[in-house]
Amino acid sequence: MSNLVDNYLCQYKITLRQLKNKCDEIVGDKSMHDALFRQQLDILKAEGNYRVFADLKRHNGFFPRAKNFGSENLDDVTVWCSNDYLGMGQNPKVLKAMHEAIDECGAGAGGTRNISGTNHYHVLLENELALLHKKESALLFTSGYVSNWAALSTLGARLRNCVILSDELNHASMIEGIRHSRAEKLIWKHNDVADLESKLSLLSPDVPKIIAFESVYSMDGDIAPIKAICDVAEKYGAMTYLDEVHAVGLYGATGGGISEQEGVADRITIIEGTLGKAYGVIGGYIAGSQTVCDFIRSFASGFIFTTALPPAAAAGARASVKHLRESQLERQRHKNQVEKLRRKLDLIGIPHLRNPSHIVPVMIKNPIKCKEISDILLNEYKIYVQPINYPTVPKGTERLRITPSPLHSDADIDHLVESLKLLWQQCALARVVA
């Protein structure tokens, strides 16, 4: 064997010492590169903005309970920050539909939508989503992030001289889609219709214009003035692109979102939503005219070149959308528990942002304290609320983003409120004086 190695090394005119030196050089380069990465990670940690994942396993049928694999005793914890707002991820109808689809179709879709990956469950779900929003058509994506990125980047890139007017607090997926489109971008002040109109008034009537905004903003929980935005859009001949990801399933008579609740869905050019929040599964979508959906389907690389959702996910999402289109129980119970939590926080002076939505941001305003309080809640009180720090929110506005569900009991609410009360005393945090 030694002779074979020697012959090999001689053939390529390299000695064992040279080979070792080359290996050391590669290891050295790797160490140098890692040092560059580590330097920025260390800064992130020092600022209190380094993110640590909670290693949890949700208990089927017992939402919002989960097992915490980050604790020595595998404690059960109560999750208070889930985007599965209504607990539909464990709804029996949803699980039954997914099990049946797996038995019928297997695990994956088997390809992109264009090449063998369109399963009948995808078609049924798209029909259900079009019906939900009372639009001609809908188009399914692998996530809400992808649907925003793909749709906005395609619209901005393919419409000649297009100008996109973006609310300054739009989600990262919308910002990235607009940036990738290389279209002209104008940022208007958050929910400020007067500022939006002033920018629209400067644009030529001949250029395509798209107003991109959200209904419920996920960190502050405030809601856009959709009707007023539609009025301005129609006045200046602009299209509207509305992100309803934190509203679908939760608002409106059938879960169509804030646009349905306010009776303006028919005035929105494109409604974008997710299946991974209130609907409890995964996936994103857009809904609009048959022509606009066909346009995105035909030109969006984020749709064309990615493997389709598993049929079971589509089947489960369809079951969830259908159930929440017909049932009011989850929405009403959800609203009651949100109001109950707000009242009890007010009674003990815990500061939380006032908003008309289901999102309850408890303000800490310090990244290190925010992380510490989150850790104490998890490790000592068995309450999981992820700290929300920069860059998700601006520095100085760090918070615990609490999202009550219809499946949180009154006892769960009392335990959360009492735990926060004790921590506010221990950490000497400011209270709101009534």
Short mmCIF file of C-alpha atoms in Angstrom, two decimals:
data_model
loop_
_atom_site.label_atom_id
_atom_site.label_comp_id
_atom_site.label_asym_id
_atom_site.label_seq_id
_atom_site.Cartn_x
_atom_site.Cartn_y
_atom_site.Cartn_z
CA MET A 1 0.00 0.00 0.00
CA SER A 2 2.86 2.37 0.90
CA ASN A 3 4.45 1.80 -2.49
CA LEU A 4 1.19 2.55 -4.23
CA VAL A 5 0.90 5.86 -2.35
CA ASP A 6 4.52 6.73 -3.11
CA ASN A 7 4.00 5.96 -6.78
CA TYR A 8 0.84 8.06 -6.84
CA LEU A 9 2.60 11.02 -5.20
CA CYS A 10 5.57 10.74 -7.54
CA GLN A 11 3.26 10.61 -10.55
CA TYR A 12 1.76 13.95 -9.58
CA LYS A 13 5.15 15.35 -8.48
CA ILE A 14 4.06 16.07 -4.90
CA THR A 15 5.65 14.97 -1.61
CA LEU A 16 3.91 14.04 1.61
CA ARG A 17 5.28 17.26 3.19
CA GLN A 18 3.85 19.33 0.34
CA LEU A 19 0.54 17.56 0.72
CA LYS A 20 0.48 18.28 4.46
CA ASN A 21 1.36 21.92 3.87
CA LYS A 22 -1.49 22.19 1.36
CA CYS A 23 -3.92 20.68 3.89
CA ASP A 24 -2.71 23.10 6.59
CA GLU A 25 -3.22 25.98 4.15
CA ILE A 26 -6.81 24.90 3.47
CA VAL A 27 -7.53 24.54 7.20
CA GLY A 28 -5.97 27.94 7.81
CA ASP A 29 -8.14 29.54 5.16
CA LYS A 30 -11.21 27.91 6.68
CA SER A 31 -10.26 29.19 10.12
CA MET A 32 -9.71 32.69 8.71
CA HIS A 33 -13.07 32.64 6.98
CA ASP A 34 -14.82 31.37 10.11
CA ALA A 35 -13.23 34.20 12.06
CA LEU A 36 -14.89 36.70 9.73
CA PHE A 37 -18.25 35.06 10.33
CA ARG A 38 -17.68 34.71 14.07
CA GLN A 39 -16.80 38.39 14.44
CA GLN A 40 -20.21 39.49 13.20
CA LEU A 41 -22.00 36.82 15.23
CA ASP A 42 -20.20 38.05 18.37
CA ILE A 43 -21.40 41.60 17.69
CA LEU A 44 -24.95 40.30 17.29
CA LYS A 45 -24.69 38.49 20.64
CA ALA A 46 -23.24 41.53 22.42
CA GLU A 47 -26.11 43.68 21.18
CA GLY A 48 -28.63 41.16 22.49
CA ASN A 49 -29.96 40.44 18.99
CA TYR A 50 -28.64 36.89 18.51
CA ARG A 51 -31.53 34.51 17.89
CA VAL A 52 -31.81 31.19 19.71
CA PHE A 53 -34.33 28.63 18.55
CA ALA A 54 -36.60 26.97 21.07
CA ASP A 55 -36.46 23.21 20.46
CA LEU A 56 -40.12 22.27 20.87
CA LYS A 57 -42.44 19.43 19.91
CA ARG A 58 -46.11 20.34 19.75
CA HIS A 59 -48.58 17.90 21.33
CA ASN A 60 -51.19 16.87 18.78
CA GLY A 61 -54.62 17.57 20.18
CA PHE A 62 -53.30 19.67 23.07
CA PHE A 63 -52.46 23.01 21.46
CA PRO A 64 -51.00 25.33 22.78
CA ARG A 65 -48.94 22.79 24.76
CA ALA A 66 -45.51 21.68 23.58
CA LYS A 67 -42.58 19.68 24.96
CA ASN A 68 -39.44 21.74 25.51
CA PHE A 69 -36.37 19.75 24.42
CA GLY A 70 -34.16 22.59 25.59
CA SER A 71 -34.86 21.68 29.23
CA GLU A 72 -33.31 18.78 31.13
CA ASN A 73 -36.69 17.43 32.20
CA LEU A 74 -38.40 17.85 28.81
CA ASP A 75 -40.90 20.19 30.42
CA ASP A 76 -44.29 20.87 28.94
CA VAL A 77 -44.67 24.56 28.08
CA THR A 78 -47.52 26.78 26.92
CA VAL A 79 -46.82 28.50 23.61
CA TRP A 80 -47.91 32.16 23.54
CA CYS A 81 -46.31 33.37 20.30
CA SER A 82 -47.53 30.96 17.63
CA ASN A 83 -48.77 32.19 14.25
CA ASP A 84 -51.09 29.19 14.22
CA TYR A 85 -53.55 31.74 15.52
CA LEU A 86 -56.61 29.47 15.73
CA GLY A 87 -54.90 26.14 16.43
CA MET A 88 -56.01 24.82 13.04
CA GLY A 89 -52.71 22.97 12.66
CA GLN A 90 -54.24 20.29 14.92
CA ASN A 91 -57.85 20.51 13.84
CA PRO A 92 -59.24 16.98 13.27
CA LYS A 93 -60.70 17.89 9.86
CA VAL A 94 -57.34 19.19 8.68
CA LEU A 95 -55.44 16.14 9.93
CA LYS A 96 -57.98 13.74 8.41
CA ALA A 97 -57.69 15.45 5.01
CA MET A 98 -53.89 15.26 5.15
CA HIS A 99 -53.85 11.59 6.15
CA GLU A 100 -56.24 10.72 3.33
CA ALA A 101 -54.16 12.63 0.78
CA ILE A 102 -50.97 10.86 1.89
CA ASP A 103 -52.69 7.50 1.54
CA GLU A 104 -53.95 8.46 -1.93
CA CYS A 105 -50.94 10.33 -3.35
CA GLY A 106 -47.85 9.60 -1.27
CA ALA A 107 -45.54 12.20 0.22
CA GLY A 108 -44.33 14.71 -2.34
CA ALA A 109 -45.73 16.38 -5.45
CA GLY A 110 -43.03 14.89 -7.66
CA GLY A 111 -42.06 18.02 -9.55
CA THR A 112 -42.71 21.63 -10.36
CA ARG A 113 -46.25 22.63 -11.21
CA ASN A 114 -45.26 22.74 -14.88
CA ILE A 115 -43.54 19.35 -14.96
CA SER A 116 -45.66 16.60 -13.39
CA GLY A 117 -46.12 18.42 -10.05
CA THR A 118 -49.67 19.74 -10.39
CA ASN A 119 -51.80 17.49 -8.24
CA HIS A 120 -55.58 17.67 -8.24
CA TYR A 121 -55.45 18.84 -4.62
CA HIS A 122 -53.56 21.97 -5.77
CA VAL A 123 -56.33 22.76 -8.24
CA LEU A 124 -59.05 22.22 -5.64
CA LEU A 125 -57.24 24.48 -3.17
CA GLU A 126 -56.78 27.26 -5.73
CA ASN A 127 -60.51 27.09 -6.52
CA GLU A 128 -61.29 27.30 -2.79
CA LEU A 129 -59.05 30.36 -2.36
CA ALA A 130 -60.59 32.14 -5.35
CA LEU A 131 -64.00 31.49 -3.81
CA LEU A 132 -62.84 32.77 -0.42
CA HIS A 133 -61.80 36.13 -1.85
CA LYS A 134 -64.53 36.24 -4.51
CA LYS A 135 -61.90 36.49 -7.25
CA GLU A 136 -61.76 34.79 -10.65
CA SER A 137 -58.61 32.86 -9.89
CA ALA A 138 -55.89 32.04 -7.36
CA LEU A 139 -52.33 30.78 -7.62
CA LEU A 140 -50.59 28.64 -5.02
CA PHE A 141 -46.97 29.08 -3.88
CA THR A 142 -44.76 27.20 -1.43
CA SER A 143 -44.92 29.96 1.21
CA GLY A 144 -46.24 33.43 1.87
CA TYR A 145 -42.70 34.79 1.52
CA VAL A 146 -42.33 33.24 -1.91
CA SER A 147 -45.74 34.45 -3.09
CA ASN A 148 -44.88 38.05 -2.19
CA TRP A 149 -41.37 37.86 -3.59
CA ALA A 150 -42.39 36.14 -6.82
CA ALA A 151 -45.50 38.20 -7.54
CA LEU A 152 -44.05 41.65 -6.82
CA SER A 153 -40.74 40.97 -8.55
CA THR A 154 -42.57 39.72 -11.64
CA LEU A 155 -45.04 42.59 -11.76
CA GLY A 156 -42.32 45.21 -11.34
CA ALA A 157 -39.98 43.61 -13.86
CA ARG A 158 -42.48 42.76 -16.60
CA LEU A 159 -44.60 45.94 -16.58
CA ARG A 160 -42.64 48.54 -18.52
CA ASN A 161 -41.82 51.69 -16.50
CA CYS A 162 -43.74 50.32 -13.52
CA VAL A 163 -43.60 52.28 -10.25
CA ILE A 164 -44.27 50.45 -6.98
CA LEU A 165 -45.40 52.51 -4.00
CA SER A 166 -44.50 50.57 -0.86
CA ASP A 167 -45.63 51.22 2.72
CA GLU A 168 -42.52 51.84 4.82
CA LEU A 169 -43.34 48.98 7.21
CA ASN A 170 -43.95 46.32 4.57
CA HIS A 171 -42.68 42.81 5.24
CA ALA A 172 -39.18 41.76 4.14
CA SER A 173 -40.66 39.46 1.47
CA MET A 174 -42.38 42.42 -0.19
CA ILE A 175 -39.27 44.59 0.08
CA GLU A 176 -37.11 41.85 -1.49
CA GLY A 177 -39.59 41.27 -4.29
CA ILE A 178 -39.73 44.97 -5.14
CA ARG A 179 -35.95 45.28 -4.97
CA HIS A 180 -35.44 42.27 -7.22
CA SER A 181 -37.86 43.69 -9.81
CA ARG A 182 -35.60 46.73 -10.29
CA ALA A 183 -38.72 48.81 -10.82
CA GLU A 184 -38.82 52.37 -9.56
CA LYS A 185 -39.82 52.31 -5.88
CA LEU A 186 -41.44 55.04 -3.81
CA ILE A 187 -41.79 54.48 -0.06
CA TRP A 188 -44.75 56.17 1.61
CA LYS A 189 -45.19 56.83 5.31
CA HIS A 190 -46.83 54.00 7.20
CA ASN A 191 -50.61 54.00 6.74
CA ASP A 192 -50.43 57.69 5.69
CA VAL A 193 -52.88 58.06 2.80
CA ALA A 194 -52.08 61.76 2.36
CA ASP A 195 -48.40 60.95 1.82
CA LEU A 196 -49.35 58.17 -0.58
CA GLU A 197 -51.51 60.55 -2.60
CA SER A 198 -48.81 63.21 -2.72
CA LYS A 199 -46.43 60.69 -4.28
CA LEU A 200 -49.03 59.35 -6.70
CA SER A 201 -49.85 62.88 -7.87
CA LEU A 202 -46.29 63.34 -9.13
CA LEU A 203 -46.40 60.29 -11.42
CA SER A 204 -47.42 60.30 -15.05
CA PRO A 205 -50.90 58.88 -15.69
CA ASP A 206 -49.34 56.66 -18.38
CA VAL A 207 -47.02 54.60 -16.16
CA PRO A 208 -48.26 51.40 -14.43
CA LYS A 209 -48.52 52.01 -10.68
CA ILE A 210 -48.83 49.42 -7.91
CA ILE A 211 -49.62 50.29 -4.28
CA ALA A 212 -48.20 47.52 -2.06
CA PHE A 213 -49.31 47.32 1.56
CA GLU A 214 -50.48 44.97 4.32
CA SER A 215 -53.79 44.75 6.13
CA VAL A 216 -52.61 43.72 9.62
CA TYR A 217 -48.99 44.62 10.39
CA SER A 218 -47.59 41.74 12.36
CA MET A 219 -45.32 43.47 14.87
CA ASP A 220 -47.44 46.47 15.96
CA GLY A 221 -50.79 44.87 15.14
CA ASP A 222 -52.18 48.01 13.49
CA ILE A 223 -54.51 47.85 10.49
CA ALA A 224 -54.26 49.70 7.19
CA PRO A 225 -57.00 52.14 6.06
CA ILE A 226 -57.82 49.93 3.08
CA LYS A 227 -60.90 51.79 1.88
CA ALA A 228 -59.07 55.13 1.79
CA ILE A 229 -56.14 53.52 -0.03
CA CYS A 230 -58.54 52.09 -2.61
CA ASP A 231 -60.10 55.54 -3.08
CA VAL A 232 -56.70 57.06 -3.83
CA ALA A 233 -55.68 54.14 -6.04
CA GLU A 234 -58.79 54.50 -8.17
CA LYS A 235 -58.35 58.27 -8.40
CA TYR A 236 -54.86 57.86 -9.90
CA GLY A 237 -55.42 54.64 -11.83
CA ALA A 238 -53.14 52.53 -9.63
CA MET A 239 -53.31 48.80 -8.97
CA THR A 240 -53.47 47.57 -5.37
CA TYR A 241 -51.48 44.68 -3.93
CA LEU A 242 -52.68 43.71 -0.44
CA ASP A 243 -50.83 41.33 1.86
CA GLU A 244 -53.45 39.71 4.13
CA VAL A 245 -51.24 37.02 5.69
CA HIS A 246 -51.99 38.03 9.30
CA ALA A 247 -55.69 38.48 8.61
CA VAL A 248 -56.96 35.61 6.45
CA GLY A 249 -58.95 33.10 8.48
CA LEU A 250 -59.31 35.60 11.31
CA TYR A 251 -61.33 38.50 9.95
CA GLY A 252 -64.40 38.81 7.76
CA ALA A 253 -67.59 36.74 7.71
CA THR A 254 -65.83 33.81 6.00
CA GLY A 255 -62.19 34.48 6.94
CA GLY A 256 -61.39 36.51 3.83
CA GLY A 257 -59.42 39.04 5.85
CA ILE A 258 -59.75 42.75 6.57
CA SER A 259 -60.69 43.45 2.95
CA GLU A 260 -63.72 41.18 3.35
CA GLN A 261 -64.55 42.66 6.75
CA GLU A 262 -64.58 46.18 5.28
CA GLY A 263 -66.37 45.12 2.10
CA VAL A 264 -63.60 46.23 -0.26
CA ALA A 265 -62.12 42.94 -1.50
CA ASP A 266 -63.61 43.52 -4.96
CA ARG A 267 -61.63 46.79 -5.20
CA ILE A 268 -58.25 45.10 -4.58
CA THR A 269 -56.31 44.05 -7.68
CA ILE A 270 -54.32 41.27 -6.00
CA ILE A 271 -54.86 39.78 -2.55
CA GLU A 272 -51.95 37.78 -1.15
CA GLY A 273 -52.28 35.39 1.75
CA THR A 274 -50.73 32.49 3.59
CA LEU A 275 -51.85 29.03 4.60
CA GLY A 276 -49.24 28.78 7.34
CA LYS A 277 -50.74 31.08 9.96
CA ALA A 278 -54.46 31.06 10.85
CA TYR A 279 -55.01 28.12 8.49
CA GLY A 280 -52.35 26.12 10.32
CA VAL A 281 -50.64 24.33 7.41
CA ILE A 282 -48.13 25.78 4.90
CA GLY A 283 -48.10 27.63 1.61
CA GLY A 284 -48.84 31.04 0.17
CA TYR A 285 -51.05 32.33 -2.62
CA ILE A 286 -52.33 35.26 -4.61
CA ALA A 287 -55.93 35.81 -5.71
CA GLY A 288 -57.10 38.12 -8.48
CA SER A 289 -58.39 38.13 -12.02
CA GLN A 290 -57.79 35.09 -14.20
CA THR A 291 -55.48 37.19 -16.38
CA VAL A 292 -53.26 38.50 -13.59
CA CYS A 293 -52.90 35.03 -12.03
CA ASP A 294 -52.04 33.58 -15.44
CA PHE A 295 -49.50 36.38 -15.91
CA ILE A 296 -47.73 35.55 -12.64
CA ARG A 297 -48.00 31.80 -13.36
CA SER A 298 -46.35 32.27 -16.75
CA PHE A 299 -43.51 34.63 -15.83
CA ALA A 300 -42.64 34.25 -12.12
CA SER A 301 -39.43 32.29 -11.65
CA GLY A 302 -40.30 31.74 -7.99
CA PHE A 303 -43.33 29.78 -9.18
CA ILE A 304 -41.99 28.12 -12.32
CA PHE A 305 -38.75 26.67 -10.95
CA THR A 306 -39.72 25.30 -7.54
CA THR A 307 -41.20 21.96 -6.53
CA ALA A 308 -44.91 22.11 -5.76
CA LEU A 309 -46.34 21.75 -2.26
CA PRO A 310 -46.97 18.17 -1.11
CA PRO A 311 -50.54 17.14 -1.99
CA ALA A 312 -51.23 16.44 1.69
CA ALA A 313 -50.40 20.06 2.57
CA ALA A 314 -52.77 21.30 -0.12
CA ALA A 315 -55.51 18.96 1.07
CA GLY A 316 -55.08 20.03 4.69
CA ALA A 317 -55.07 23.71 3.78
CA ARG A 318 -58.23 23.30 1.71
CA ALA A 319 -59.98 21.59 4.62
CA SER A 320 -58.92 24.44 6.92
CA VAL A 321 -60.09 27.17 4.54
CA LYS A 322 -63.44 25.40 4.04
CA HIS A 323 -63.98 24.95 7.77
CA LEU A 324 -63.21 28.58 8.63
CA ARG A 325 -65.35 29.79 5.77
CA GLU A 326 -68.34 28.19 7.48
CA SER A 327 -67.52 28.28 11.21
CA GLN A 328 -67.60 31.37 13.43
CA LEU A 329 -66.77 29.59 16.69
CA GLU A 330 -62.98 29.83 16.41
CA ARG A 331 -63.01 33.51 15.44
CA GLN A 332 -65.41 34.51 18.22
CA ARG A 333 -63.58 32.57 20.93
CA HIS A 334 -60.30 34.01 19.65
CA LYS A 335 -61.62 37.57 19.87
CA ASN A 336 -62.88 36.96 23.41
CA GLN A 337 -59.53 35.64 24.65
CA VAL A 338 -57.60 38.52 23.09
CA GLU A 339 -59.87 41.06 24.78
CA LYS A 340 -59.63 39.20 28.08
CA LEU A 341 -55.83 39.23 28.02
CA ARG A 342 -55.71 42.95 27.18
CA ARG A 343 -58.04 43.80 30.08
CA LYS A 344 -55.97 41.84 32.58
CA LEU A 345 -52.70 43.39 31.38
CA ASP A 346 -54.27 46.81 31.79
CA LEU A 347 -55.33 46.03 35.37
CA ILE A 348 -51.70 45.44 36.41
CA GLY A 349 -50.18 48.18 34.25
CA ILE A 350 -48.19 46.00 31.82
CA PRO A 351 -47.48 48.20 28.76
CA HIS A 352 -48.76 46.83 25.45
CA LEU A 353 -49.36 48.55 22.14
CA ARG A 354 -52.97 49.57 21.53
CA ASN A 355 -54.28 48.19 18.28
CA PRO A 356 -57.52 46.76 16.87
CA SER A 357 -56.04 43.36 15.97
CA HIS A 358 -55.29 40.05 17.68
CA ILE A 359 -51.59 40.81 18.20
CA VAL A 360 -50.57 41.93 21.71
CA PRO A 361 -47.05 43.44 21.72
CA VAL A 362 -45.80 43.77 25.31
CA MET A 363 -43.11 46.42 25.17
CA ILE A 364 -39.71 45.90 26.85
CA LYS A 365 -37.64 48.36 24.77
CA ASN A 366 -34.33 46.75 25.64
CA PRO A 367 -32.91 43.77 23.70
CA ILE A 368 -30.98 42.20 26.56
CA LYS A 369 -33.84 42.51 29.06
CA CYS A 370 -36.25 41.23 26.44
CA LYS A 371 -34.17 38.08 25.97
CA GLU A 372 -33.71 37.64 29.73
CA ILE A 373 -37.44 37.92 30.41
CA SER A 374 -38.22 35.48 27.63
CA ASP A 375 -35.71 32.99 29.08
CA ILE A 376 -37.11 33.30 32.60
CA LEU A 377 -40.67 32.84 31.35
CA LEU A 378 -39.63 29.66 29.54
CA ASN A 379 -37.37 28.13 32.16
CA GLU A 380 -39.18 29.10 35.37
CA TYR A 381 -42.80 29.66 34.40
CA LYS A 382 -43.07 27.20 31.46
CA ILE A 383 -44.31 29.98 29.17
CA TYR A 384 -42.81 30.34 25.71
CA VAL A 385 -42.83 33.84 24.19
CA GLN A 386 -40.03 34.54 21.72
CA PRO A 387 -38.26 37.91 22.15
CA ILE A 388 -38.66 40.18 19.13
CA ASN A 389 -35.55 42.28 18.57
CA TYR A 390 -33.80 44.17 15.77
CA PRO A 391 -33.90 43.85 12.75
CA THR A 392 -37.48 42.52 12.97
CA VAL A 393 -38.40 45.68 14.88
CA PRO A 394 -36.46 48.98 15.23
CA LYS A 395 -33.90 49.23 18.02
CA GLY A 396 -35.49 50.53 21.19
CA THR A 397 -38.84 48.86 20.46
CA GLU A 398 -38.00 45.33 21.56
CA ARG A 399 -41.01 43.37 22.70
CA LEU A 400 -42.72 40.12 23.57
CA ARG A 401 -45.22 39.51 20.76
CA ILE A 402 -48.07 37.64 22.38
CA THR A 403 -50.72 35.93 20.26
CA PRO A 404 -53.63 34.49 22.23
CA SER A 405 -55.60 31.69 20.59
CA PRO A 406 -59.12 30.33 21.14
CA LEU A 407 -57.48 27.30 22.73
CA HIS A 408 -55.73 29.25 25.51
CA SER A 409 -57.85 28.76 28.62
CA ASP A 410 -58.75 31.43 31.17
CA ALA A 411 -56.32 29.68 33.52
CA ASP A 412 -53.57 30.02 30.88
CA ILE A 413 -54.27 33.74 30.65
CA ASP A 414 -54.19 34.15 34.43
CA HIS A 415 -50.87 32.30 34.66
CA LEU A 416 -49.31 34.46 31.93
CA VAL A 417 -50.50 37.70 33.50
CA GLU A 418 -49.37 36.74 37.01
CA SER A 419 -45.96 35.66 35.67
CA LEU A 420 -45.50 38.98 33.86
CA LYS A 421 -46.55 40.85 37.00
CA LEU A 422 -43.84 39.11 39.05
CA LEU A 423 -41.19 39.67 36.39
CA TRP A 424 -42.05 43.35 36.09
CA GLN A 425 -41.40 43.67 39.82
CA GLN A 426 -38.15 41.69 39.72
CA CYS A 427 -36.76 43.57 36.71
CA ALA A 428 -37.98 46.99 37.89
CA LEU A 429 -39.68 47.70 34.57
CA ALA A 430 -41.97 50.68 34.06
CA ARG A 431 -45.70 50.21 34.37
CA VAL A 432 -48.56 52.07 32.76
CA VAL A 433 -50.46 54.18 35.26
CA ALA A 434 -54.21 54.06 34.69
#
